[in-house]
Coordinates of C-alpha atoms in Angstrom, one line a residue:
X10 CA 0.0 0.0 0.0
X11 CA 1.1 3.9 -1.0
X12 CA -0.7 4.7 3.1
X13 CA 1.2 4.8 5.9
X14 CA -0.2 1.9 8.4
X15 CA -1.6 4.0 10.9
X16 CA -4.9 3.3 13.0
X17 CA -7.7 6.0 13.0
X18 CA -7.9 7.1 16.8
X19 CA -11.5 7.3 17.7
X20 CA -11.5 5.4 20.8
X21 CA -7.7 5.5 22.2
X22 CA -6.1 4.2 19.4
X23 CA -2.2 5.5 19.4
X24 CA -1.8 6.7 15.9
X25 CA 2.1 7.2 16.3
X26 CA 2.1 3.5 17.4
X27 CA 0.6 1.4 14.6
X28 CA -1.1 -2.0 15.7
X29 CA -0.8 -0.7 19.5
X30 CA -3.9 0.6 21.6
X31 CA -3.6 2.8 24.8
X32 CA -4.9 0.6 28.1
X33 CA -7.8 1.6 29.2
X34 CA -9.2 0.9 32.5
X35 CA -13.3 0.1 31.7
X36 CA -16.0 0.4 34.4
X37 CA -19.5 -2.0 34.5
X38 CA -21.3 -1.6 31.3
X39 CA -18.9 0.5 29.3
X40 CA -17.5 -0.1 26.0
X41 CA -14.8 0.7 23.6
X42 CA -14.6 0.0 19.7
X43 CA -12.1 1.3 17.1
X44 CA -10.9 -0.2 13.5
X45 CA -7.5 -1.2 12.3
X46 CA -8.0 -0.1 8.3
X47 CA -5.6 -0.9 5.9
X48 CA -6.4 1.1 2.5
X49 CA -4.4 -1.2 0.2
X50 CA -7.3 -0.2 -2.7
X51 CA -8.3 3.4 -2.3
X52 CA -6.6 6.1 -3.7
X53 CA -8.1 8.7 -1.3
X54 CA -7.5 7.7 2.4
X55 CA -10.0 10.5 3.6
X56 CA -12.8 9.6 5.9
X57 CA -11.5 5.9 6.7
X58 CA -12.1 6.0 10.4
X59 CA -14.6 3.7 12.7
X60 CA -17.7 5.2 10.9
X61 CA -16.6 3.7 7.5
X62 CA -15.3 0.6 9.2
X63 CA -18.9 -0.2 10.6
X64 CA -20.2 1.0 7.2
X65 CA -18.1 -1.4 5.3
X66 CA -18.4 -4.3 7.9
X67 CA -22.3 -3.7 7.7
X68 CA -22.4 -3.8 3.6
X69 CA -20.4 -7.0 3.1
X70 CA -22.6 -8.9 5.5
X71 CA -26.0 -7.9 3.7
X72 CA -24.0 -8.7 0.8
X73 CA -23.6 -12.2 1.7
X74 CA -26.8 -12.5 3.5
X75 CA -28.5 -11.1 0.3
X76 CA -26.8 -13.3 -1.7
X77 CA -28.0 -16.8 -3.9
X78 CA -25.3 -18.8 -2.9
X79 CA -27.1 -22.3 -4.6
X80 CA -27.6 -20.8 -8.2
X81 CA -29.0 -24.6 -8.8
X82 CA -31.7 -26.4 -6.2
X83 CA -30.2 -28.1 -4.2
X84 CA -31.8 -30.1 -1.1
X85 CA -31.1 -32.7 1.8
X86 CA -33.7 -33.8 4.5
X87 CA -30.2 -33.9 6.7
X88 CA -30.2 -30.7 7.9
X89 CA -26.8 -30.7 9.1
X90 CA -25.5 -32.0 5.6
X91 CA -27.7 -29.0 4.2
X92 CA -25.9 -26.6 6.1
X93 CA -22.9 -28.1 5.3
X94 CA -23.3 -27.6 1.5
X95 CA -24.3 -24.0 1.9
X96 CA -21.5 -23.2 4.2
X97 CA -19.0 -25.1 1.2
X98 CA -20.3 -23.0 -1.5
X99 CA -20.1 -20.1 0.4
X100 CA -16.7 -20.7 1.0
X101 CA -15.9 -21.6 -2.3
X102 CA -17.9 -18.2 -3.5
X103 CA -15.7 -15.9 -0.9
X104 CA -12.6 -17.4 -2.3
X105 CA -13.3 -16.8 -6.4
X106 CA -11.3 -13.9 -7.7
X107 CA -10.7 -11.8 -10.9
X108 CA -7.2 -12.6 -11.8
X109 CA -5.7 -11.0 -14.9
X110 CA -9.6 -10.9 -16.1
X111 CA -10.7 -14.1 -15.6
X112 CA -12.6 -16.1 -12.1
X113 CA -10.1 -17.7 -10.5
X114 CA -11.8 -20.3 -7.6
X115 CA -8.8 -19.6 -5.5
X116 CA -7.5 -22.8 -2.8
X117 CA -7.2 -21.0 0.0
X118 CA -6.8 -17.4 1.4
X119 CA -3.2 -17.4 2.4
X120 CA -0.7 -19.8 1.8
X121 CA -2.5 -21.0 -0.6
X122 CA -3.9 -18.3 -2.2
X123 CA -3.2 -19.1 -6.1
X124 CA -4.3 -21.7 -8.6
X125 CA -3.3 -25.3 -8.2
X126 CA -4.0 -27.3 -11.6
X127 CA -5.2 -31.0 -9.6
X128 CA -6.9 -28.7 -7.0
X129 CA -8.7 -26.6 -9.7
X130 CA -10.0 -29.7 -11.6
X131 CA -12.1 -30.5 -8.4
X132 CA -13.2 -26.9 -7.3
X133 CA -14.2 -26.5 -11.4
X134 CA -16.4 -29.1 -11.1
X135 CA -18.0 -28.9 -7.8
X136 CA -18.5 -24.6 -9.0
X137 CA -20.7 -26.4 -11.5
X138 CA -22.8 -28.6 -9.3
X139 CA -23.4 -25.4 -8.2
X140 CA -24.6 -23.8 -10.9
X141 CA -21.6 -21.1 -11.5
X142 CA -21.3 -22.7 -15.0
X143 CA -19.9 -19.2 -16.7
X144 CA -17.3 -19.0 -14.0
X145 CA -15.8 -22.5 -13.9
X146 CA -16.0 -23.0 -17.8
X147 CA -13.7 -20.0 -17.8
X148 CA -11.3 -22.0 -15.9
X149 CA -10.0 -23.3 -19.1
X150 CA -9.3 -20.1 -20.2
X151 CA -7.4 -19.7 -17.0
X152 CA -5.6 -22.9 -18.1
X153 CA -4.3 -22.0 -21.3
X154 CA -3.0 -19.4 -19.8
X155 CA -0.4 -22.6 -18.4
X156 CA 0.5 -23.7 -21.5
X157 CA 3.9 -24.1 -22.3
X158 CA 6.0 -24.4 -25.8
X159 CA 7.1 -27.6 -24.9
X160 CA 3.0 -28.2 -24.9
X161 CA 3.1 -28.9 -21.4
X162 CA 0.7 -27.3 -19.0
X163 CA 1.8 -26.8 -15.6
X164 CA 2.0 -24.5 -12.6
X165 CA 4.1 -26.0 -10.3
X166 CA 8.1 -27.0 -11.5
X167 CA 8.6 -30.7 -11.8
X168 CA 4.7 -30.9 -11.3
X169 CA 4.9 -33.2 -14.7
X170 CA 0.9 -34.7 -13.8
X171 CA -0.6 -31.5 -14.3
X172 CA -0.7 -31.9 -18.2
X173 CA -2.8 -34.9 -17.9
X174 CA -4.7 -33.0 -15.1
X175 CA -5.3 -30.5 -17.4
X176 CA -6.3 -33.0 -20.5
X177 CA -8.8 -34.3 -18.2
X178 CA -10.2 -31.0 -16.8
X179 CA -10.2 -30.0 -20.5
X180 CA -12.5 -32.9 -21.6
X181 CA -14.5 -32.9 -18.7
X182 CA -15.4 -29.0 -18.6
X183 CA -16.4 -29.2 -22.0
X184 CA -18.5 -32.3 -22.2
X185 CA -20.4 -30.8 -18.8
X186 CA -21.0 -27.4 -21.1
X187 CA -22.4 -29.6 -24.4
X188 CA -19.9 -27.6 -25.9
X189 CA -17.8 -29.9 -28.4
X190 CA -16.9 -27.1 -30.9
X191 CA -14.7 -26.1 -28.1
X192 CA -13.2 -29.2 -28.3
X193 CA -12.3 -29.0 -31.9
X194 CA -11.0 -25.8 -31.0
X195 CA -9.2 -27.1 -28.3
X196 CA -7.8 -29.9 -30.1
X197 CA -4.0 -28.4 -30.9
X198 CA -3.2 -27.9 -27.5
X199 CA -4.9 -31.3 -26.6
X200 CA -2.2 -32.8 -29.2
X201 CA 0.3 -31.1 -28.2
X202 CA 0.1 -32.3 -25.0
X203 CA -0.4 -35.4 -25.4
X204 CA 3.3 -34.9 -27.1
X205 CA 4.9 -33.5 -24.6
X206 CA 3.7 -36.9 -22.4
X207 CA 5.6 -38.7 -24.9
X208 CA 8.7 -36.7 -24.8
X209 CA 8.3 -37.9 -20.8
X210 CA 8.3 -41.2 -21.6
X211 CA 11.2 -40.6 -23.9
X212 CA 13.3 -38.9 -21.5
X213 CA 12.5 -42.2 -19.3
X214 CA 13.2 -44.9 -21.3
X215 CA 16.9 -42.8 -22.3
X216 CA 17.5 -43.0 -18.3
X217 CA 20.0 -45.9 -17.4
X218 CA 18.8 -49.1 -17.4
X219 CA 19.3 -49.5 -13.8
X220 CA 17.1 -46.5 -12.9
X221 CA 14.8 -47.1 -10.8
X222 CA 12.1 -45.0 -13.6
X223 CA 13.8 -46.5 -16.8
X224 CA 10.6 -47.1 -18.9
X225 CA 8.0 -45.5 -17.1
X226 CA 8.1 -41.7 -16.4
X227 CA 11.0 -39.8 -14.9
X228 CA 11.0 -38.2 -11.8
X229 CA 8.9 -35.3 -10.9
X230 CA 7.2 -34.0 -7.7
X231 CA 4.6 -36.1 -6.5
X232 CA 2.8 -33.7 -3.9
X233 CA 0.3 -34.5 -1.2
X234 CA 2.4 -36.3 1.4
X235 CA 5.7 -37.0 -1.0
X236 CA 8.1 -34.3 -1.0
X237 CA 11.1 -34.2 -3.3
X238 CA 12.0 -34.7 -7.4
X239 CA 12.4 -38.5 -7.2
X240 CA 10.3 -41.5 -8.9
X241 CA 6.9 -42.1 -7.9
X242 CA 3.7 -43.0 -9.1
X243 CA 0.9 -40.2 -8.8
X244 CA 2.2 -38.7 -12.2
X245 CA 1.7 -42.0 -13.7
X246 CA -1.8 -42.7 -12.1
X247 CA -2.9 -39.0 -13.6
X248 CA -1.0 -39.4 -16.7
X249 CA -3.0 -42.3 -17.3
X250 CA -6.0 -40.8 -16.8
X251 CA -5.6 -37.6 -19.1
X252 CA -4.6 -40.2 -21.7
X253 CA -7.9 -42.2 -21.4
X254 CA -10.0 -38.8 -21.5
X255 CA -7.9 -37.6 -24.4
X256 CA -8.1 -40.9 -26.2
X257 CA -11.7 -41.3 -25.6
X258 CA -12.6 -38.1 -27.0
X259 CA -10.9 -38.6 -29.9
X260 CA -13.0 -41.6 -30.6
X261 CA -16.0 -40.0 -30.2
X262 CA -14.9 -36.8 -32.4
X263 CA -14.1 -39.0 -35.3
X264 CA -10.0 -38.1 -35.0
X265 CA -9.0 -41.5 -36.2
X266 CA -5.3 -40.8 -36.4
X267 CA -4.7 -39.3 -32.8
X268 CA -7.7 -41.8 -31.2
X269 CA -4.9 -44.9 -32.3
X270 CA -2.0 -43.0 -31.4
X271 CA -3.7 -41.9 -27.9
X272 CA -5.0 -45.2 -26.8
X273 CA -1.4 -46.8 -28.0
X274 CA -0.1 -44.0 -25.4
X275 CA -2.2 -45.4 -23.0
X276 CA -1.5 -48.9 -23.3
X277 CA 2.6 -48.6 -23.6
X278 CA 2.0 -46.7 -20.0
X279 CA -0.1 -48.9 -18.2
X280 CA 1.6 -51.7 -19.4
X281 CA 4.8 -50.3 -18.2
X282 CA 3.2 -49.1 -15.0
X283 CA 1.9 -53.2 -14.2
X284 CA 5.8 -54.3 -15.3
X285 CA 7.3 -51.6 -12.5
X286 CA 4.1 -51.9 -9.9
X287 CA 4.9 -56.0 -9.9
X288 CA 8.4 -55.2 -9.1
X289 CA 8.0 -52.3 -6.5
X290 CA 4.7 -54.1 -4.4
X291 CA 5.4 -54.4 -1.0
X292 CA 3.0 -56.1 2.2
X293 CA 1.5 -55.0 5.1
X294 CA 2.0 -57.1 8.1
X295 CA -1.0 -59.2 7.2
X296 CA 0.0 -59.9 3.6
X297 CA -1.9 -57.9 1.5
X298 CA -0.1 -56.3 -1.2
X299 CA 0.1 -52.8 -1.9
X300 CA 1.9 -50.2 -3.6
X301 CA 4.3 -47.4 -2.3
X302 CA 3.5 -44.2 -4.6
X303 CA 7.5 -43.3 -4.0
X304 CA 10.2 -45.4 -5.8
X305 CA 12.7 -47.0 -3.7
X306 CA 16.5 -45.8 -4.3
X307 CA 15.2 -42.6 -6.1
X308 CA 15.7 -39.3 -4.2
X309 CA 15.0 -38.0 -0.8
X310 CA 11.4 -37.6 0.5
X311 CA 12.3 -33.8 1.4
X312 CA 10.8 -32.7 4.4
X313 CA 8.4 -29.7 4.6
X314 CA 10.7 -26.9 5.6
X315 CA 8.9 -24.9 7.5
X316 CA 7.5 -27.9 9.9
X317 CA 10.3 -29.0 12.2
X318 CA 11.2 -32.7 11.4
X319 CA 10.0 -35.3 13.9
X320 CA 11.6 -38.3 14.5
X321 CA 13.0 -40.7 12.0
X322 CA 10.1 -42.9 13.4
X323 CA 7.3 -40.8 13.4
X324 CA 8.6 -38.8 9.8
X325 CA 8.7 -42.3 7.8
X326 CA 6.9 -42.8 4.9
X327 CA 3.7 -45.2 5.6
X328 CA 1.8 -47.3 2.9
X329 CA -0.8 -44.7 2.9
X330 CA 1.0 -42.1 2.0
X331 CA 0.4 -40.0 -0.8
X332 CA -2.3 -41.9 -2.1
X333 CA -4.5 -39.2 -3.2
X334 CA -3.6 -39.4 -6.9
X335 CA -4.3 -43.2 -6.5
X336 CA -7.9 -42.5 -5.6
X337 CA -8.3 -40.4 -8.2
X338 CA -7.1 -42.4 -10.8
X339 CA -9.8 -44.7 -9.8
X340 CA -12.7 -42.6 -9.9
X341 CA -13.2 -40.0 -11.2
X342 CA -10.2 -41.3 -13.6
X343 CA -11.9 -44.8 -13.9
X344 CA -8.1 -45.7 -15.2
X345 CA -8.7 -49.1 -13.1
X346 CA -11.8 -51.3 -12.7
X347 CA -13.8 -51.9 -9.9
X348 CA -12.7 -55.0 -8.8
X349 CA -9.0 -55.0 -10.2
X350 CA -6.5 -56.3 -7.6
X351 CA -5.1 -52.3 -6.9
X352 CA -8.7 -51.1 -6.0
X353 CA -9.3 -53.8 -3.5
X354 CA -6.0 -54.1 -2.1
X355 CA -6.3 -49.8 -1.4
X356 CA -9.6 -49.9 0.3
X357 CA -8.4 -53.3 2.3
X358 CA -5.5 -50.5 3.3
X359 CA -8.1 -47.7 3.8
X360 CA -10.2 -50.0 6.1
X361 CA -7.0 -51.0 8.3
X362 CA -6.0 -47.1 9.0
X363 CA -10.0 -45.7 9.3
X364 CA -11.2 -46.8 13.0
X365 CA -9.6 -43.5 14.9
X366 CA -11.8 -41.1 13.4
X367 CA -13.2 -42.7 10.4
X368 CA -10.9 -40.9 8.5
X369 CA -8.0 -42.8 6.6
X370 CA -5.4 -41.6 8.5
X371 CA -1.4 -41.4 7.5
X372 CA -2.1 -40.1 3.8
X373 CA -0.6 -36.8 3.9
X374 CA 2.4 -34.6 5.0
X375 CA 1.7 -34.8 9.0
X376 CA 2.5 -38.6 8.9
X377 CA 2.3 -39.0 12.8
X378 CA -1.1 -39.6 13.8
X379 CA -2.9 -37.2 11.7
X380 CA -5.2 -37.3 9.1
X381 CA -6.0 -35.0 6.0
X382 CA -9.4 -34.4 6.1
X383 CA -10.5 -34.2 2.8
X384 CA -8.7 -37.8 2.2
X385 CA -12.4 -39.0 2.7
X386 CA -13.6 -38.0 -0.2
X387 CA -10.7 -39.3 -1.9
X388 CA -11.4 -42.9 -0.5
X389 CA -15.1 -42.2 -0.3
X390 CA -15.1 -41.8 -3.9
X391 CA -13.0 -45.3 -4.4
X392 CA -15.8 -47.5 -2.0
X393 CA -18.3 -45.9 -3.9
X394 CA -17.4 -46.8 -7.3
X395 CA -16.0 -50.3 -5.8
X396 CA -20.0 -50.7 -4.7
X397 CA -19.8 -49.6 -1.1
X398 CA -21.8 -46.6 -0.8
X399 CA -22.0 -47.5 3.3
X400 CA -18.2 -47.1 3.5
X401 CA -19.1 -43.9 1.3
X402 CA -21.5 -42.6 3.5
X403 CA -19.8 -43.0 6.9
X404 CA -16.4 -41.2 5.6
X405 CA -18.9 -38.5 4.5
X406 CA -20.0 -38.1 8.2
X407 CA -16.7 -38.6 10.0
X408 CA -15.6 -35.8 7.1
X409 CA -18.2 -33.3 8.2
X410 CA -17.4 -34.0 11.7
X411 CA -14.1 -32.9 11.0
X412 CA -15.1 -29.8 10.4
X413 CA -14.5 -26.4 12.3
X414 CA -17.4 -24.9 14.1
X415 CA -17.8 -22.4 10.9
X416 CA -18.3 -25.3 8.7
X417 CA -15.2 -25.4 7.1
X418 CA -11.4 -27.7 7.6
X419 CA -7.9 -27.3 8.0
X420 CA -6.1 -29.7 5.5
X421 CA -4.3 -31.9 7.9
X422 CA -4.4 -32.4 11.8
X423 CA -3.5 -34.6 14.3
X424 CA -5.6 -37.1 15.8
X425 CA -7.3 -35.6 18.5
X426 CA -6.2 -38.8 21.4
X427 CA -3.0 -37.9 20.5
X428 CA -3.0 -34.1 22.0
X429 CA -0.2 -33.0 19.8
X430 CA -2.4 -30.0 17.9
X431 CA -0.4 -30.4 14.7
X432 CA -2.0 -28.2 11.8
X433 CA -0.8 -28.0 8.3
X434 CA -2.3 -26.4 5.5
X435 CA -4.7 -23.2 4.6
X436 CA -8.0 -22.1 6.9
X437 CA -10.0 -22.7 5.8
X438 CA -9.0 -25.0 2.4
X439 CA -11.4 -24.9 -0.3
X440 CA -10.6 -28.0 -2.1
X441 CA -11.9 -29.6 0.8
X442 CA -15.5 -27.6 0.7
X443 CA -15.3 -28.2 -2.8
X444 CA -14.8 -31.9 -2.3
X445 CA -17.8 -32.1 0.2
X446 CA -20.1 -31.2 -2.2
X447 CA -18.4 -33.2 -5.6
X448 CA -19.3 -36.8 -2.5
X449 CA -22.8 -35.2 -1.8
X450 CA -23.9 -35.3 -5.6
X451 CA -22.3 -38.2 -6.4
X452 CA -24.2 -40.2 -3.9
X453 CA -27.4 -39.2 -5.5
X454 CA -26.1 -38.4 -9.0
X455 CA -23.3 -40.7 -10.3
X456 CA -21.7 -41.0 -13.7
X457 CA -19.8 -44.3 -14.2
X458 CA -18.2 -44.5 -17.7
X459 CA -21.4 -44.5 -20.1
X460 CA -24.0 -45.6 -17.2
X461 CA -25.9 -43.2 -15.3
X462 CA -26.2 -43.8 -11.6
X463 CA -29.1 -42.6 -9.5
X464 CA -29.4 -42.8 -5.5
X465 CA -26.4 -45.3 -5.6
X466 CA -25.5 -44.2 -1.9
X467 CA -28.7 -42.3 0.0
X468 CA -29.1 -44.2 3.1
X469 CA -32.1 -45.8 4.6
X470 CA -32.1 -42.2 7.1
X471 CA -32.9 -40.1 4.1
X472 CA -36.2 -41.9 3.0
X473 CA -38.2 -41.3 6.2
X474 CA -41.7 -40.3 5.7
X475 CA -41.9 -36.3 4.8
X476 CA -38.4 -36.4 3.4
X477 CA -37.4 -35.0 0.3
X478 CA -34.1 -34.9 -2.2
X479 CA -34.2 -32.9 -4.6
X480 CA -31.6 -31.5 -7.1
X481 CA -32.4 -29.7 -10.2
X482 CA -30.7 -29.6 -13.1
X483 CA -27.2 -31.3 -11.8
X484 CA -24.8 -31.4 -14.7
X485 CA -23.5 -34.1 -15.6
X486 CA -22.1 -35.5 -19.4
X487 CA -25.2 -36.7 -20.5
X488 CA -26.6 -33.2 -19.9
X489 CA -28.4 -31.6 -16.8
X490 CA -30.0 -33.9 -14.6
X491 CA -33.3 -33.1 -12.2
X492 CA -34.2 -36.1 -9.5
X493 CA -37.0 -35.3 -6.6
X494 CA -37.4 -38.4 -4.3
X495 CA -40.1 -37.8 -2.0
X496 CA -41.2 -40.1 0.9
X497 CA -44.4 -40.8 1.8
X498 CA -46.6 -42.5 4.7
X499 CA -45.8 -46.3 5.1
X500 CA -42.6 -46.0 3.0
X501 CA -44.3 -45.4 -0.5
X502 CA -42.5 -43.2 -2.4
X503 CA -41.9 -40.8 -5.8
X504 CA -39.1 -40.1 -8.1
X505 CA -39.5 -37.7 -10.6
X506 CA -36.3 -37.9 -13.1
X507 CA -35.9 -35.2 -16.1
X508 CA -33.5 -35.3 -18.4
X509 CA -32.0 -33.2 -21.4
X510 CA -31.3 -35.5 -24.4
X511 CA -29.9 -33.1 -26.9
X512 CA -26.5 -33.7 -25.6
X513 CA -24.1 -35.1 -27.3
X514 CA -23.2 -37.9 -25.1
X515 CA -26.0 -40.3 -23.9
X516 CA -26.4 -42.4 -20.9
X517 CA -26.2 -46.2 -22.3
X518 CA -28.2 -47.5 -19.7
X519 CA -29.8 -45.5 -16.8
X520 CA -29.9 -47.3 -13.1
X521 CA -31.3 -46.4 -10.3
X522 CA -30.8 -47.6 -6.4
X523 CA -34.0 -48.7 -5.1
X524 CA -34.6 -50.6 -1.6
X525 CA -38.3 -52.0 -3.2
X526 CA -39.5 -54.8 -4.7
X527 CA -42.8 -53.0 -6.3
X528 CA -42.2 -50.1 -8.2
X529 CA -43.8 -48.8 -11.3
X530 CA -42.2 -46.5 -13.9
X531 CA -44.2 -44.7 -15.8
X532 CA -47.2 -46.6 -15.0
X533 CA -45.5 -50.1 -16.0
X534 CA -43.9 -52.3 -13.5
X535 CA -40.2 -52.8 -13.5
X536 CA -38.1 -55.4 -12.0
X537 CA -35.2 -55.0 -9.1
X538 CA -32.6 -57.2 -9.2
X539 CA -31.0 -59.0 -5.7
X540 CA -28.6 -55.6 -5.5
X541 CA -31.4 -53.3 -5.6
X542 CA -30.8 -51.6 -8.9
X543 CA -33.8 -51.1 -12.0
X544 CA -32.8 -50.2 -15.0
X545 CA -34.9 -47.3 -16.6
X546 CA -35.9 -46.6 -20.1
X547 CA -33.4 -43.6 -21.5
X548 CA -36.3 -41.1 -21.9
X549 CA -37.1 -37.3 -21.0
X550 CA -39.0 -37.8 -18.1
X551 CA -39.7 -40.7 -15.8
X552 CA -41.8 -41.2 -12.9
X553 CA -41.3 -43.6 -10.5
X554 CA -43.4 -45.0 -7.4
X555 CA -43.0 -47.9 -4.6
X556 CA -42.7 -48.6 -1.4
X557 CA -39.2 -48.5 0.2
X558 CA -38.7 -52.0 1.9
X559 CA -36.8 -51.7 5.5

């Protein structure tokens, strides 16, 4: 700021002493009030004293009061949960700048005050859900502003995952927006960073053949709990799934050429990454297998250096470690399938390190008895896609329980038995409010490759009589998507499903979740199968009714 950092002095502030106020000695019932100002954005410092300070105090919180912070219908019969998702969007609203023009849905409001590409993906979409579609589509914008002649696109140095990040935020932004002749638009730098991922695996497969990342990717910084340039495996995990997106676009857009040459891409990586995973896969004590996401013999795991280092004990790497990009490689990167033997054997891991708080704990940088809170919806996301939507639902609660009393989370803290207060991380941290409400839609609304999922995780405590779910107009890449499931007396029930089918991309087959053997859709009966699921007729509106069987 051109001011000088000097208080107004209304009340016995000490001008000549900046953040300093005179004692003063107050008797039953009196008061004193004041205002530290600091002008960084006026040009005219005149008449910034207490008045304005109230004034100004006074107008943001009508502002916010006054404000629509759901722009799309969104409703719970949890009312906790509903509060939740307000105060989420709220925080993810309070955080969105104009940077260099464009909305920028910022992490956090200090240290992490900036964009962060794998960050962004998630607070794009979950600005979406909430109906700030102008906004977050200009978040590619705000990504080509990353890209690099080299055609990668990146941030962060030696962050190499953040062009497939971005291939897959690329892809998913548009195909939410029906907007494929952005895509064609697109499609240069789409190519040309696909290119610079094979330069990558060039530059690996050069490396000596004793290197511990000869043939798959070299090393980079992994992030999230793994500190240091070294080989790892999150880069491959989200390299994968830019790949699949990228490839799978170009199928559907008719590019022949770069559709072979992008699924060959994909293919030559995964098959490297099964060659190195068989070699690096270790076991926990009671024999599962699982996989470090650091390489063995390849760099340092560099400590955070402005957190004093604990013990070599308690400052080891665990098996959990880092396995955020893991997650997300499984869903929403659906790189591996449901049942294959890496998705089991990280939810058999989650489920060992859970019980303290219902958190997975040991994931992140604090890897003494902590937890990073918005892990849950990391792993939340993986039991739902693996069919566990109680596993799902639980880390949802323990997640909001995690919260602070304003509704929002630090990312990392100790566990609370262990009385060691260690925080790390912004507060409050967005991607974690945008996180809660990306696990809230997708256990009512779920995409799964070309199948649309409906109710896949809504608990038994949300169909009590008088209870409604309602969300209008949820995007998704089969276009928007309005559900109202409303609970009646004796456990019959409605579900009203609307659908937009001019999009591009259709559902192949629409499912819904349904605890009820007698339900009619659209006036015709429709069989459940022993998991609960019906399959519905791909049509612009469908009504359901039944009776929910407890």
């Amino acid at each position: 700021s051109p001011y000088p950092l000097v208080p107004t002095n209304p009340t016995g502030f000490r001008p000549a002493s900046a953040l300093a106020t005179a004692p003063l000695v107050l008797q039953g019932g009196e008061s004193r009030s004041g205002a530290l100002i600091f002008p960084l954005n006026y040009r005219d410092d005149a008449g910034l004293d207490e008045a304005w300070a109230q004034r100004a105090y006074a107008e943001a919180r009508q502002y916010w009061q006054d404000l629509t912070i759901l722009r799309l219908p969104i409703h719970l019969p949890d009312q906790d949960l509903m509060d939740m998702v307000t105060a989420c969007a709220r925080n993810i609203l309070q955080a969105r700048e104009i940077e260099n023009g464009l909305p920028v849905f910022k992490v956090g409001p200090t240290c992490y005050r900036s964009l962060f590409v794998v960050d962004g993906h998630f607070l794009l979409e979950a600005a979406m859900y909430l109906g700030l579609q102008e906004d977050a589509y200009r978040g590619v914008d705000t990504l080509l502003r990353r890209v690099h002649p080299d055609g990668s696109i990146s941030e962060m140095p030696y962050h190499s995952k953040e062009t497939g990040i971005s291939l897959f935020t690329m892809v998913r932004q548009c195909e939410l927006m029906k907007d494929d002749p952005r895509l064609f638009t697109l499609w240069p730098v789409i190519r040309d960073a696909v290119g610079y991922i094979e330069q990558l695996r060039e530059q690996a497969y050069a490396l000596p053949v004793d290197s511990p990342c000869h043939g798959l990717m070299p090393e980079a910084y992994a992030d999230g709990g793994l500190g240091g340039k070294r080989g790892e495996y999150t880069t491959v995990f989200w390299t994968l799934a830019g790949l699949k997106a990228a490839a799978q676009t170009a199928d559907r857009l008719g590019m022949v050429d770069d559709a072979q040459r992008f699924h060959q891409d994909f293919d030559s990586l995964m098959a490297d990454y099964r060659r190195h995973a068989a070699r690096d896969m270790q076991r926990l004590p009671d024999g599962t297998p699982y996989l470090p996401m650091w390489k063995s013999y390849s760099g340092d795991h560099n400590w955070i250096p402005h957190y004093p280092r604990q013990t070599p004990a308690e400052s080891r790497l665990t098996p959990a470690s880092a396995t955020w990009a893991l997650c997300q490689a499984i869903y929403p990167g659906e790189v591996f399938d449901a049942q294959d033997e890496l998705v089991q054997n990280l939810l058999h891991l989650y489920d060992l390190v859970d019980d303290e708080e219902g958190i997975p704990a040991l994931t992140g940088w604090l890897p003494y008895q902590s937890l990073w809170n918005y892990n849950a919806s990391f792993g939340a996301h993986v039991w739902l896609y693996a069919g566990r939507p109680d596993k799902a639902l639980d880390y949802l609660y323990a997640f909001a329980n995690h919260a602070s009393p304003t509704r929002v989370w630090r990312e990392e803290q100790s566990l609370k038995a262990t009385g060691h207060g260690q925080l790390f991380g912004d507060m409050p941290h967005n991607w974690a409010s945008a996180e809660f409400i990306r696990l809230v839609r997708h256990l009512v609304v779920f995409e799964r490759g070309d199948d649309l999922e409906l109710l896949p995780g809504v608990p038994a405590a949300w169909r009590k009589p008088g209870d409604v779910i309602h969300f209008g107009d949820t995007p998704t890449r089969f276009g928007p998507v309005s559900l109202r499931l409303e609970t009646g007396d004796r456990g019959a029930f409605t579900l009203d499903i609307g659908l937009d089918l001019s999009y591009p991309i259709q559902p192949r087959t629409i499912k819904v979740k349904l605890q009820s053997r007698e339900v009619k859709v659209n006036g015709q009966p429709i069989g459940v199968d022993p998991e609960g699921w019906a399959q519905l007729p791909v049509e612009q509106a469908i009504h359901l009714v039944g009776v929910w069987q407890h």
